Amino acid sequence: MNVFRPHSLVVLAVLVGAWRVGFADSTALVSGRIVNRTAACGDAVSVAVQLMGAEMSPRIEVAADGELPVSLPRGLYGVAVIAEDGTLLEESRALIGGPGFLVPAGCPTIPFARTASDGGQAAEVGMNLVNSSGDCGRPESVEFFLDGNSLGSVPPGGRVTRRAASRTALIEAFVEGRRALSWTHPPLGEGGSLTYGCTYPELLAGTSGIPVAFENTTDTCTDPSQHRFLTLWIDGVPVVGVAPGQRTGVRVEPGKRSFQVFVGMSQERVVRGVKDVQTPFRIHFGCGR
């Protein structure tokens, strides 16, 4: 059962963070490209790219050594790349956050060494690499790549700082030598974060806004298979992951907001709603009250 509860029933835990991004319609389309990368792993072949999302799951044919424009709603997508003979070449995920995104497909073992349009002259900044995969229920070590250049590995629950050029870049997260997630990130300021996982510290850094509690009571469900990690998304962006039996809170700027809850780092959505945020309330999913 999922519940949006008003102020009188709110049980608030740690209330941290700020949210300043405006309302985003989860069905609105943004434009980007899918790039066939099979040549980087051997012979270039035509592929079918199956994108599996909560709002849309298109299957797109991309010619050998080709690329294709595509428009998608914001969100997390499973990516399956299939050769003409039926061979499954890749299974990964892509996080679509805004226009200008790039989805590499067909060569999951070699990062995409994209050439920056600014000639690589962007100033370097100290950026945090954050691994919050444990908040998804799947703790795993990850290596970050920025336009094909390794930024280093981060253990589950870890955070390290690296200096790199601040520009719009393709970020790839590799787990055990294979691409697990890709996303296109705008330029970072000093101290900005790149995150692999379900909790995004840059969205939990302020103190203004309306307190919103997020509670996961799947631990009280009688069927153990229903004990699941949950991730709260606000205005089309993942914010925080919560383990079964745990609760947390965020601060949300007043106004019309889109709220969604997904299972871990997956496309399985269990809560969806839009609310005009003016007073504290609770978002709850699980068994019991």
Coordinates of C-alpha atoms in Angstrom, one line a residue:
M1 CA 0.0 0.0 0.0
N2 CA 1.3 3.5 -0.8
V3 CA 0.1 6.5 1.1
F4 CA 0.6 10.3 0.9
R5 CA -0.3 11.3 4.5
P6 CA -1.1 14.9 5.7
H7 CA 0.7 16.9 8.4
S8 CA -1.4 15.4 11.3
L9 CA -0.1 11.9 10.6
V10 CA 3.5 12.7 9.8
V11 CA 6.2 10.9 11.8
L12 CA 9.4 12.7 10.9
A13 CA 12.9 11.2 11.2
V14 CA 16.0 13.1 10.1
L15 CA 14.9 16.0 8.0
V16 CA 17.7 17.1 5.8
G17 CA 18.2 18.5 2.4
A18 CA 16.8 21.0 -0.1
W19 CA 15.1 20.7 -3.4
R20 CA 15.2 23.6 -5.8
V21 CA 14.5 22.0 -9.2
G22 CA 11.1 23.1 -10.6
F23 CA 8.3 20.7 -11.4
A24 CA 9.1 18.2 -14.1
D25 CA 6.4 16.2 -16.0
S26 CA 7.7 12.6 -15.9
T27 CA 6.1 12.1 -19.4
A28 CA 7.7 15.1 -21.1
L29 CA 10.3 14.1 -23.8
V30 CA 13.9 15.2 -23.9
S31 CA 16.2 14.6 -26.9
G32 CA 19.5 12.8 -27.2
R33 CA 21.3 10.2 -29.1
I34 CA 22.0 6.4 -29.1
V35 CA 25.5 5.6 -30.4
N36 CA 26.4 2.1 -31.8
R37 CA 29.7 1.2 -30.2
T38 CA 30.2 -2.3 -31.5
A39 CA 33.3 -1.3 -33.5
A40 CA 35.2 -0.6 -30.3
C41 CA 34.9 -4.3 -29.3
G42 CA 35.5 -5.8 -32.7
D43 CA 33.5 -5.8 -35.9
A44 CA 30.9 -3.1 -36.3
V45 CA 27.4 -4.7 -36.5
S46 CA 23.9 -3.4 -36.7
V47 CA 22.1 -3.7 -33.4
A48 CA 18.6 -3.4 -31.9
V49 CA 18.6 -1.4 -28.7
Q50 CA 15.8 -2.2 -26.3
L51 CA 15.2 0.6 -23.8
M52 CA 13.1 -0.4 -20.8
G53 CA 11.7 2.5 -18.7
A54 CA 8.7 3.3 -16.5
E55 CA 7.0 5.5 -19.0
M56 CA 8.2 4.1 -22.4
S57 CA 10.1 1.1 -23.7
P58 CA 11.1 1.6 -27.3
R59 CA 13.1 -0.8 -29.4
I60 CA 15.5 1.1 -31.8
E61 CA 17.5 -0.2 -34.7
V62 CA 20.9 1.4 -35.0
A63 CA 23.2 0.7 -38.0
A64 CA 26.8 -0.4 -37.7
D65 CA 29.0 2.5 -36.7
G66 CA 25.9 4.7 -36.7
E67 CA 24.0 6.8 -34.2
L68 CA 20.3 7.7 -34.0
P69 CA 18.5 10.6 -32.4
V70 CA 15.8 9.6 -29.8
S71 CA 13.4 11.4 -27.5
L72 CA 12.6 9.9 -24.1
P73 CA 11.0 10.9 -20.8
R74 CA 13.4 11.5 -18.0
G75 CA 14.1 8.4 -15.9
L76 CA 16.2 5.3 -15.5
Y77 CA 16.2 2.8 -18.4
G78 CA 17.4 -0.7 -18.7
V79 CA 19.5 -1.1 -21.9
A80 CA 19.6 -4.4 -23.8
V81 CA 21.7 -4.5 -27.0
I82 CA 21.0 -7.3 -29.4
A83 CA 22.9 -8.2 -32.6
E84 CA 21.2 -9.3 -35.8
D85 CA 21.9 -12.9 -35.1
G86 CA 20.1 -12.6 -31.7
T87 CA 23.3 -12.4 -29.6
L88 CA 22.9 -10.3 -26.4
L89 CA 25.8 -7.9 -26.5
E90 CA 25.1 -5.7 -23.5
E91 CA 22.8 -5.3 -20.5
S92 CA 23.3 -2.0 -18.6
R93 CA 21.3 1.0 -17.5
A94 CA 21.1 4.6 -18.6
L95 CA 19.9 7.5 -16.5
I96 CA 18.2 10.2 -18.7
G97 CA 18.2 13.5 -16.9
G98 CA 17.8 16.1 -19.6
P99 CA 18.3 17.1 -23.2
G100 CA 21.6 16.4 -25.0
F101 CA 22.0 12.9 -23.4
L102 CA 24.1 10.2 -25.0
V103 CA 23.6 6.4 -24.6
P104 CA 26.5 4.3 -25.7
A105 CA 25.5 0.8 -26.8
G106 CA 27.1 -2.5 -27.9
C107 CA 30.5 -2.5 -26.3
P108 CA 30.1 -2.8 -22.5
T109 CA 33.7 -3.3 -21.7
I110 CA 35.4 -0.2 -23.2
P111 CA 34.5 3.3 -22.0
F112 CA 33.4 5.9 -24.6
A113 CA 36.4 8.2 -25.1
R114 CA 34.3 11.2 -26.4
T115 CA 36.2 14.3 -27.6
A116 CA 35.0 17.4 -25.8
S117 CA 33.6 20.2 -28.0
D118 CA 35.5 22.7 -26.0
G119 CA 38.8 21.1 -26.9
G120 CA 39.5 20.0 -23.4
Q121 CA 40.2 23.5 -22.1
A122 CA 37.6 23.5 -19.4
A123 CA 38.9 24.4 -15.9
E124 CA 39.5 21.6 -13.5
V125 CA 37.4 21.3 -10.3
G126 CA 37.5 19.0 -7.3
M127 CA 34.6 16.6 -7.7
N128 CA 33.3 14.0 -5.3
L129 CA 32.7 10.4 -6.5
V130 CA 30.0 8.9 -4.4
N131 CA 29.0 5.2 -4.3
S132 CA 25.6 4.8 -2.6
S133 CA 24.8 1.5 -4.1
G134 CA 24.2 0.0 -0.7
D135 CA 21.1 2.2 -0.4
C136 CA 19.8 0.3 -3.5
G137 CA 20.2 -3.0 -1.7
R138 CA 23.1 -4.0 -4.0
P139 CA 26.5 -2.8 -2.6
E140 CA 29.2 -3.1 -5.2
S141 CA 32.5 -1.4 -6.0
V142 CA 32.4 0.9 -9.0
E143 CA 34.9 2.7 -11.3
F144 CA 33.9 6.1 -12.7
F145 CA 34.8 7.2 -16.2
L146 CA 34.4 10.8 -17.6
D147 CA 34.4 10.9 -21.4
G148 CA 36.5 7.6 -21.4
N149 CA 39.0 8.7 -18.8
S150 CA 39.1 6.8 -15.5
L151 CA 38.5 8.9 -12.3
G152 CA 39.1 5.9 -10.1
S153 CA 37.3 3.2 -8.1
V154 CA 35.0 3.8 -5.1
P155 CA 33.9 1.0 -2.7
P156 CA 30.3 0.7 -1.5
G157 CA 29.5 3.6 0.9
G158 CA 32.6 5.4 -0.2
R159 CA 33.4 8.9 -1.3
V160 CA 36.6 10.1 -2.9
T161 CA 37.6 13.5 -4.5
R162 CA 39.3 13.8 -7.9
R163 CA 40.2 16.8 -10.0
A164 CA 38.9 16.8 -13.6
A165 CA 37.7 19.2 -16.3
S166 CA 34.3 20.6 -15.6
R167 CA 32.2 20.3 -18.7
T168 CA 29.1 18.5 -20.0
A169 CA 30.4 14.9 -20.1
L170 CA 29.4 11.3 -20.6
I171 CA 29.8 9.6 -17.2
E172 CA 30.1 5.8 -17.1
A173 CA 30.1 3.6 -14.1
F174 CA 31.8 0.2 -14.5
V175 CA 31.2 -2.8 -12.2
E176 CA 33.6 -5.8 -12.5
G177 CA 34.9 -4.5 -15.8
R178 CA 31.5 -3.9 -17.5
R179 CA 29.4 -0.7 -17.9
A180 CA 26.6 -0.8 -15.4
L181 CA 25.3 2.8 -15.8
S182 CA 25.8 5.7 -18.1
W183 CA 24.5 9.3 -17.9
T184 CA 25.3 12.7 -19.3
H185 CA 26.1 15.3 -16.6
P186 CA 26.3 19.1 -16.9
P187 CA 29.4 20.9 -15.8
L188 CA 30.1 20.6 -12.1
G189 CA 31.1 23.4 -9.7
E190 CA 33.9 23.0 -7.2
G191 CA 32.8 20.2 -4.7
G192 CA 30.0 18.9 -7.0
S193 CA 29.2 15.1 -6.9
L194 CA 28.9 12.3 -9.4
T195 CA 26.9 9.5 -7.8
Y196 CA 26.4 5.8 -8.5
G197 CA 23.6 4.5 -6.4
C198 CA 20.2 5.6 -4.9
T199 CA 21.2 8.5 -2.5
Y200 CA 22.4 11.8 -4.0
P201 CA 24.2 13.9 -1.5
E202 CA 24.1 17.1 -3.5
L203 CA 20.3 17.0 -3.2
L204 CA 20.4 16.6 0.6
A205 CA 22.6 19.5 1.4
G206 CA 20.4 22.4 2.4
T207 CA 18.0 23.4 5.1
S208 CA 15.2 25.3 3.4
G209 CA 11.9 24.0 2.2
I210 CA 9.0 21.9 3.4
P211 CA 9.8 18.7 5.4
V212 CA 8.7 15.5 3.6
A213 CA 9.1 12.2 5.3
F214 CA 9.8 9.0 3.4
E215 CA 9.1 5.7 5.1
N216 CA 9.7 2.1 3.9
T217 CA 7.7 -0.4 5.9
T218 CA 8.2 -3.4 3.5
D219 CA 9.9 -5.1 6.4
T220 CA 6.5 -5.8 8.0
C221 CA 5.2 -7.6 5.0
T222 CA 4.8 -11.4 5.7
D223 CA 6.3 -12.4 2.4
P224 CA 10.1 -11.9 2.6
S225 CA 10.3 -11.3 -1.1
Q226 CA 8.4 -8.1 -0.5
H227 CA 11.2 -6.7 1.8
R228 CA 12.7 -4.2 -0.7
F229 CA 14.9 -1.2 -0.8
L230 CA 13.0 1.9 -2.1
T231 CA 14.2 5.0 -3.9
L232 CA 12.4 8.4 -3.8
W233 CA 12.4 10.4 -7.0
I234 CA 11.3 14.1 -7.0
D235 CA 10.6 16.0 -10.2
G236 CA 12.0 13.2 -12.3
V237 CA 15.3 12.9 -10.4
P238 CA 16.4 10.2 -7.9
V239 CA 17.1 11.7 -4.4
V240 CA 17.4 9.1 -1.6
G241 CA 17.3 5.3 -1.1
V242 CA 15.8 3.7 2.1
A243 CA 16.2 0.2 3.4
P244 CA 13.2 -1.9 4.6
G245 CA 12.1 -0.7 8.0
Q246 CA 13.9 2.6 7.7
R247 CA 12.7 6.2 7.2
T248 CA 14.3 9.5 6.3
G249 CA 13.3 12.9 5.1
V250 CA 14.0 15.6 2.6
R251 CA 13.1 19.3 2.3
V252 CA 11.2 20.2 -0.8
E253 CA 10.6 23.8 -2.1
P254 CA 6.9 24.8 -2.0
G255 CA 4.9 24.3 -5.2
K256 CA 3.7 21.6 -7.5
R257 CA 6.0 18.5 -7.3
S258 CA 6.1 15.1 -8.9
F259 CA 6.8 12.2 -6.5
Q260 CA 7.7 8.7 -7.5
V261 CA 9.1 5.7 -5.6
F262 CA 11.0 2.9 -7.3
V263 CA 12.4 -0.4 -6.1
G264 CA 16.1 0.1 -5.6
M265 CA 17.9 1.1 -8.9
S266 CA 15.3 -0.4 -11.1
Q267 CA 12.4 0.6 -13.4
E268 CA 9.8 -0.9 -11.1
R269 CA 7.7 2.0 -9.9
V270 CA 5.5 1.5 -6.8
V271 CA 4.3 5.0 -6.0
R272 CA 3.4 7.9 -8.4
G273 CA 1.7 11.2 -7.7
V274 CA 1.8 15.0 -8.0
K275 CA 1.2 17.2 -5.0
D276 CA 1.1 20.9 -4.3
V277 CA 3.6 21.0 -1.5
Q278 CA 2.6 23.6 1.2
T279 CA 2.8 21.7 4.5
P280 CA 4.8 18.7 5.8
F281 CA 3.5 15.2 4.8
R282 CA 4.6 11.6 4.6
I283 CA 5.2 9.3 1.7
H284 CA 4.8 5.7 2.8
F285 CA 5.1 2.3 1.0
G286 CA 4.9 -1.1 2.5
C287 CA 2.7 -3.2 4.8
G288 CA 1.0 -1.8 7.9
R289 CA 0.6 1.9 8.8

